[in-house]
CSV table of C-alpha atoms in Angstrom, one decimal:
chain,number,residue,atom,x,y,z
A,1,UNK,CA,57.7,51.4,-12.4
A,2,UNK,CA,56.8,53.2,-9.3
A,3,UNK,CA,53.7,51.2,-9.1
A,4,UNK,CA,55.5,47.8,-9.7
A,5,UNK,CA,57.9,48.1,-6.8
A,6,UNK,CA,55.2,48.2,-4.0
A,7,UNK,CA,53.3,45.5,-5.8
A,8,UNK,CA,56.4,43.2,-5.8
A,9,UNK,CA,57.0,44.0,-2.2
A,10,UNK,CA,53.5,43.2,-1.2
A,11,UNK,CA,53.6,39.9,-2.9
A,12,UNK,CA,56.8,39.1,-1.1
A,13,UNK,CA,55.6,40.0,2.4
A,14,UNK,CA,52.0,38.9,1.8
A,15,UNK,CA,52.2,35.9,-0.7
A,16,UNK,CA,48.8,34.7,0.3
A,17,UNK,CA,47.4,38.0,1.5
A,18,UNK,CA,47.8,39.8,4.9
A,19,UNK,CA,45.2,37.6,6.5
A,20,UNK,CA,47.3,34.7,6.0
A,21,UNK,CA,50.0,36.3,8.1
A,22,UNK,CA,47.6,37.1,10.8
A,23,UNK,CA,46.5,33.5,10.8
A,24,UNK,CA,50.0,32.3,11.3
A,25,UNK,CA,50.7,34.7,14.0
A,26,UNK,CA,47.5,33.8,15.8
A,27,UNK,CA,48.3,30.1,15.5
A,28,UNK,CA,51.7,30.5,17.3
A,29,UNK,CA,50.2,33.0,19.8
A,30,UNK,CA,47.6,30.4,20.8
A,31,UNK,CA,50.2,27.7,21.3
A,32,UNK,CA,52.3,30.0,23.5
A,33,UNK,CA,49.1,30.9,25.5
A,34,UNK,CA,48.4,27.1,26.1
A,35,UNK,CA,52.1,26.8,27.2
A,36,UNK,CA,51.5,29.6,29.7
A,37,UNK,CA,48.5,27.6,31.0
A,38,UNK,CA,50.8,24.8,32.1
A,39,UNK,CA,52.5,27.3,34.4
A,40,UNK,CA,49.3,27.5,36.6
A,41,UNK,CA,48.7,23.8,36.5
A,42,UNK,CA,51.7,23.2,38.6
A,43,UNK,CA,52.0,26.6,40.4
A,44,UNK,CA,51.8,25.1,43.8
A,45,UNK,CA,54.1,23.4,46.4
A,46,UNK,CA,52.8,20.0,45.4
A,47,UNK,CA,53.6,20.7,41.8
A,48,UNK,CA,57.0,21.8,42.5
A,49,UNK,CA,57.7,18.8,44.8
A,50,UNK,CA,56.5,16.5,42.1
A,51,UNK,CA,58.9,18.3,39.5
A,52,UNK,CA,61.9,17.8,41.8
A,53,UNK,CA,60.9,14.2,42.3
A,54,UNK,CA,60.7,13.6,38.6
A,55,UNK,CA,64.1,15.2,38.2
A,56,UNK,CA,65.4,12.8,40.7
A,57,UNK,CA,64.1,9.9,38.7
A,58,UNK,CA,65.8,11.1,35.6
A,59,UNK,CA,69.1,11.4,37.4
A,60,UNK,CA,68.7,7.8,38.8
A,61,UNK,CA,67.8,6.6,35.1
A,62,UNK,CA,70.9,8.4,33.7
A,63,UNK,CA,73.3,7.1,36.3
A,64,UNK,CA,71.9,3.5,35.8
A,65,UNK,CA,72.3,3.9,31.8
A,66,UNK,CA,75.6,6.0,31.8
A,67,UNK,CA,73.9,9.2,30.5
A,68,UNK,CA,74.7,11.3,33.6
A,69,UNK,CA,77.2,13.5,32.0
A,70,UNK,CA,75.6,17.0,32.7
A,71,UNK,CA,78.0,17.8,35.7
A,72,UNK,CA,81.0,17.0,33.5
A,73,UNK,CA,79.8,19.1,30.6
A,74,UNK,CA,78.8,22.1,32.6
A,75,UNK,CA,82.1,22.0,34.7
A,76,UNK,CA,84.1,21.8,31.4
A,77,UNK,CA,82.1,24.7,29.8
A,78,UNK,CA,82.2,27.0,32.9
A,79,UNK,CA,86.0,26.7,32.9
A,80,UNK,CA,86.1,28.6,29.7
A,81,UNK,CA,84.2,32.0,30.2
A,82,UNK,CA,83.8,32.5,26.4
A,83,UNK,CA,82.1,29.1,26.0
A,84,UNK,CA,79.6,29.9,28.9
A,85,UNK,CA,78.8,33.4,27.4
A,86,UNK,CA,78.2,31.8,23.9
A,87,UNK,CA,76.0,29.0,25.6
A,88,UNK,CA,73.9,31.5,27.5
A,89,UNK,CA,73.4,33.8,24.5
A,90,UNK,CA,72.3,31.0,22.2
A,91,UNK,CA,70.0,29.6,24.9
A,92,UNK,CA,68.3,33.0,25.5
A,93,UNK,CA,67.8,33.6,21.7
A,94,UNK,CA,67.2,30.2,20.4
A,95,UNK,CA,63.5,30.2,20.9
A,96,UNK,CA,63.0,33.8,20.1
A,97,UNK,CA,65.5,35.7,17.8
A,98,UNK,CA,66.9,32.5,16.0
A,99,UNK,CA,63.5,30.6,15.7
A,100,UNK,CA,61.4,33.6,14.8
A,101,UNK,CA,64.0,34.7,12.2
A,102,UNK,CA,64.1,31.2,10.6
A,103,UNK,CA,60.2,31.2,10.5
A,104,UNK,CA,60.1,34.6,8.9
A,105,UNK,CA,62.8,33.7,6.4
A,106,UNK,CA,60.9,30.5,5.4
A,107,UNK,CA,57.6,32.5,5.0
A,108,UNK,CA,59.1,35.3,2.9
A,109,UNK,CA,61.6,33.4,0.8
A,110,UNK,CA,60.4,29.6,0.8
A,111,UNK,CA,56.7,30.2,1.4
A,112,UNK,CA,55.8,26.9,-0.1
A,113,UNK,CA,57.8,25.1,2.5
A,114,UNK,CA,56.7,27.2,5.4
A,115,UNK,CA,53.3,25.3,6.1
A,116,UNK,CA,55.0,21.9,6.4
A,117,UNK,CA,57.5,23.4,9.0
A,118,UNK,CA,54.5,25.2,10.7
A,119,UNK,CA,52.6,22.1,11.0
A,120,UNK,CA,55.6,20.4,12.6
A,121,UNK,CA,56.0,23.2,15.1
A,122,UNK,CA,52.2,23.1,16.1
A,123,UNK,CA,52.3,19.4,16.5
A,124,UNK,CA,55.6,19.5,18.6
A,125,UNK,CA,54.1,22.1,20.8
A,126,UNK,CA,51.0,19.9,21.4
A,127,UNK,CA,53.2,17.0,22.3
A,128,UNK,CA,55.3,19.1,24.6
A,129,UNK,CA,52.3,20.5,26.5
A,130,UNK,CA,51.2,17.0,27.3
A,131,UNK,CA,54.6,16.3,28.6
A,132,UNK,CA,54.8,19.5,30.7
A,133,UNK,CA,51.4,18.5,32.2
A,134,UNK,CA,52.1,14.8,32.8
A,135,UNK,CA,55.9,14.9,33.7
A,136,UNK,CA,56.9,18.4,35.2
A,137,UNK,CA,60.5,18.3,35.8
A,138,UNK,CA,63.0,20.5,37.7
A,139,UNK,CA,66.0,21.5,35.6
A,140,UNK,CA,69.7,20.9,36.7
A,141,UNK,CA,70.2,24.5,37.8
A,142,UNK,CA,67.7,23.7,40.7
A,143,UNK,CA,70.2,21.1,42.1
A,144,UNK,CA,73.3,23.3,43.4
A,145,UNK,CA,74.0,20.6,45.9
A,146,UNK,CA,74.9,18.3,43.0
A,147,UNK,CA,77.4,20.9,41.6
A,148,UNK,CA,75.1,22.6,39.1
A,149,UNK,CA,75.2,26.3,38.4
A,150,UNK,CA,72.7,28.7,37.1
A,151,UNK,CA,74.9,30.1,34.4
A,152,UNK,CA,72.0,32.2,32.9
A,153,UNK,CA,71.6,34.2,36.2
A,154,UNK,CA,75.4,34.7,36.3
A,155,UNK,CA,75.4,35.9,32.7
A,156,UNK,CA,72.4,38.2,32.8
A,157,UNK,CA,72.7,39.2,36.7
A,158,UNK,CA,69.0,38.4,36.9
A,159,UNK,CA,67.7,35.6,39.3
A,160,UNK,CA,65.8,33.3,37.0
A,161,UNK,CA,64.1,31.8,40.1
A,162,UNK,CA,62.5,35.2,40.6
A,163,UNK,CA,58.6,35.1,40.7
A,164,UNK,CA,58.4,37.9,38.0
A,165,UNK,CA,60.6,35.8,35.6
A,166,UNK,CA,58.9,32.6,36.3
A,167,UNK,CA,55.5,34.3,35.6
A,168,UNK,CA,56.6,34.4,32.0
A,169,UNK,CA,58.2,31.0,31.7
A,170,UNK,CA,57.5,27.7,33.3
A,171,UNK,CA,60.7,26.6,35.1
A,172,UNK,CA,59.4,23.0,35.1
A,173,UNK,CA,58.8,22.8,31.4
A,174,UNK,CA,61.7,20.6,30.8
A,175,UNK,CA,60.5,17.2,29.2
A,176,UNK,CA,60.7,17.3,26.4
A,177,UNK,CA,63.4,20.0,25.6
A,178,UNK,CA,61.8,22.3,23.1
A,179,UNK,CA,65.1,24.0,22.5
A,180,UNK,CA,66.4,20.8,21.2
A,181,UNK,CA,63.3,19.8,19.3
A,182,UNK,CA,63.0,23.3,17.6
A,183,UNK,CA,66.6,23.1,16.7
A,184,UNK,CA,66.1,19.8,14.8
A,185,UNK,CA,63.0,21.3,13.2
A,186,UNK,CA,64.8,24.5,12.1
A,187,UNK,CA,68.1,22.9,11.4
A,188,UNK,CA,66.5,20.1,9.1
A,189,UNK,CA,64.6,22.6,7.2
A,190,UNK,CA,67.3,25.2,6.6
A,191,UNK,CA,69.9,22.6,5.8
A,192,UNK,CA,68.0,21.8,2.8
A,193,UNK,CA,67.3,25.2,1.6
A,194,UNK,CA,70.3,27.5,2.1
A,195,UNK,CA,72.5,27.7,-0.8
A,196,UNK,CA,76.0,28.2,0.8
A,197,UNK,CA,77.5,24.7,1.7
A,198,UNK,CA,79.0,26.2,4.9
A,199,UNK,CA,75.4,27.3,6.1
A,200,UNK,CA,74.1,23.8,5.2
A,201,UNK,CA,76.7,22.3,7.4
A,202,UNK,CA,76.0,24.8,10.3
A,203,UNK,CA,72.3,24.2,10.2
A,204,UNK,CA,72.8,20.4,10.0
A,205,UNK,CA,74.9,20.8,13.3
A,206,UNK,CA,72.7,23.1,15.0
A,207,UNK,CA,70.8,20.5,16.8
A,208,UNK,CA,74.0,19.2,18.3
A,209,UNK,CA,75.1,22.6,19.3
A,210,UNK,CA,71.7,23.1,21.2
A,211,UNK,CA,72.2,19.9,23.1
A,212,UNK,CA,75.5,21.3,24.5
A,213,UNK,CA,73.7,24.7,25.1
A,214,UNK,CA,71.0,23.5,27.2
A,215,UNK,CA,73.2,21.1,29.3
A,216,UNK,CA,76.0,23.6,29.7
A,217,UNK,CA,73.5,26.3,31.0
A,218,UNK,CA,72.1,23.9,33.4
A,219,UNK,CA,68.6,24.1,31.9
A,220,UNK,CA,68.0,20.6,30.7
A,221,UNK,CA,69.0,16.9,31.3
A,222,UNK,CA,70.3,14.7,28.6
A,223,UNK,CA,67.2,12.7,28.7
A,224,UNK,CA,65.2,16.1,27.9
A,225,UNK,CA,67.3,16.5,24.9
A,226,UNK,CA,66.6,12.8,23.7
A,227,UNK,CA,62.9,13.2,24.2
A,228,UNK,CA,63.1,16.7,22.3
A,229,UNK,CA,64.6,14.8,19.4
A,230,UNK,CA,61.8,12.2,19.8
A,231,UNK,CA,59.1,14.9,19.7
A,232,UNK,CA,60.7,16.4,16.6
A,233,UNK,CA,60.6,13.0,14.8
A,234,UNK,CA,57.0,12.5,15.7
A,235,UNK,CA,56.2,16.0,14.6
A,236,UNK,CA,57.9,15.3,11.2
A,237,UNK,CA,55.9,12.2,10.5
A,238,UNK,CA,52.7,14.0,11.6
A,239,UNK,CA,53.4,16.8,9.2
A,240,UNK,CA,53.9,14.2,6.5
A,241,UNK,CA,50.7,12.7,7.3
A,242,UNK,CA,48.9,16.0,7.2
A,243,UNK,CA,50.5,16.7,3.9
A,244,UNK,CA,48.9,13.7,2.3
A,245,UNK,CA,45.5,15.5,3.1
A,246,UNK,CA,46.6,18.7,1.4
A,247,UNK,CA,49.7,18.0,-0.8
A,248,UNK,CA,49.3,21.3,-2.7
A,249,UNK,CA,49.6,23.3,0.4
A,250,UNK,CA,51.0,21.4,3.3
A,251,UNK,CA,53.8,19.3,1.7
A,252,UNK,CA,57.3,20.3,2.1
A,253,UNK,CA,57.6,20.1,-1.7
A,254,UNK,CA,54.0,21.0,-2.7
A,255,UNK,CA,52.4,19.0,-5.4
A,256,UNK,CA,51.6,21.0,-8.4
A,257,UNK,CA,48.1,21.4,-9.3
A,258,UNK,CA,47.0,19.4,-12.3
A,259,UNK,CA,44.3,20.5,-14.7
C-alpha cells in the first residue's frame, strides 16, 4: 500500500510523464515571450501615436454603429464601489490565477480534453499577436478627457502607466481582447465538464462577465471584446481541424484506438 499511493499520485500529476508537463509549460512560455516581443515593436513615440489613432478609429466606428456604451458602463460600475472592486480583482486574476487554475484542472482531471483546449489557446495567442502587431490600440483608460477612469490604478494604488509596469505588459495589446477570448475558451470547456449545475451555469456566463469586467475597468473597447470572441471562434475551428490529424490525442473527445 505505501508503494501504490505515490504511484497513483505520479499518474495523476504526470499522466504522460514529467516531460509532457515540461513541454506544455514551454509552449505557453514561448507564447508569452512572443507577446513580450510585441511590446518592443511599438515602444516608440510613433507606435504610441498609431495606437491612439487606432483607438479613435474604434470610437468613431462604435459611435456610428451604436456600440459606444463604454462610458455608460464604466460610470454605472464606478458608482458602486463593490462592483468596481470585483471587476478589478477579476481583471487582474483572469489571465493568471483563474486561467492557470483552469488549465491545471483540465490537465490533472480531464487530461484527455486538455490538448484540444491547449491547441485553442496556442492558435488564439498566434492570432492575437498578429492583431497586436498590425493594429496596436490604446485602451479607454488612456482617454480621461472622454470621462474614462483607470480603475485598476485606483484599486491597486499603482500607476499602470508606469514604465516598470508597462515593461511587463503591452498597454496597447487591446485588439483582440484576450481576456474575453480566453474566457470563452475556458468557459466553453468547463461548462461541459464540471458536474454541478450551478458551476456549469457560472462558466457558461463567465465570458459575459469578462466583457463587463474589461469595459468597467477601462481596459478594452466593446469592439475588442467582439474581436476577442471572433478569435475564440477561429481558434475552436482550428483546434477541430488539428484534431482531425490526431483524433486520438487532440480531439476534445479523443477517438479510442482500434486494434
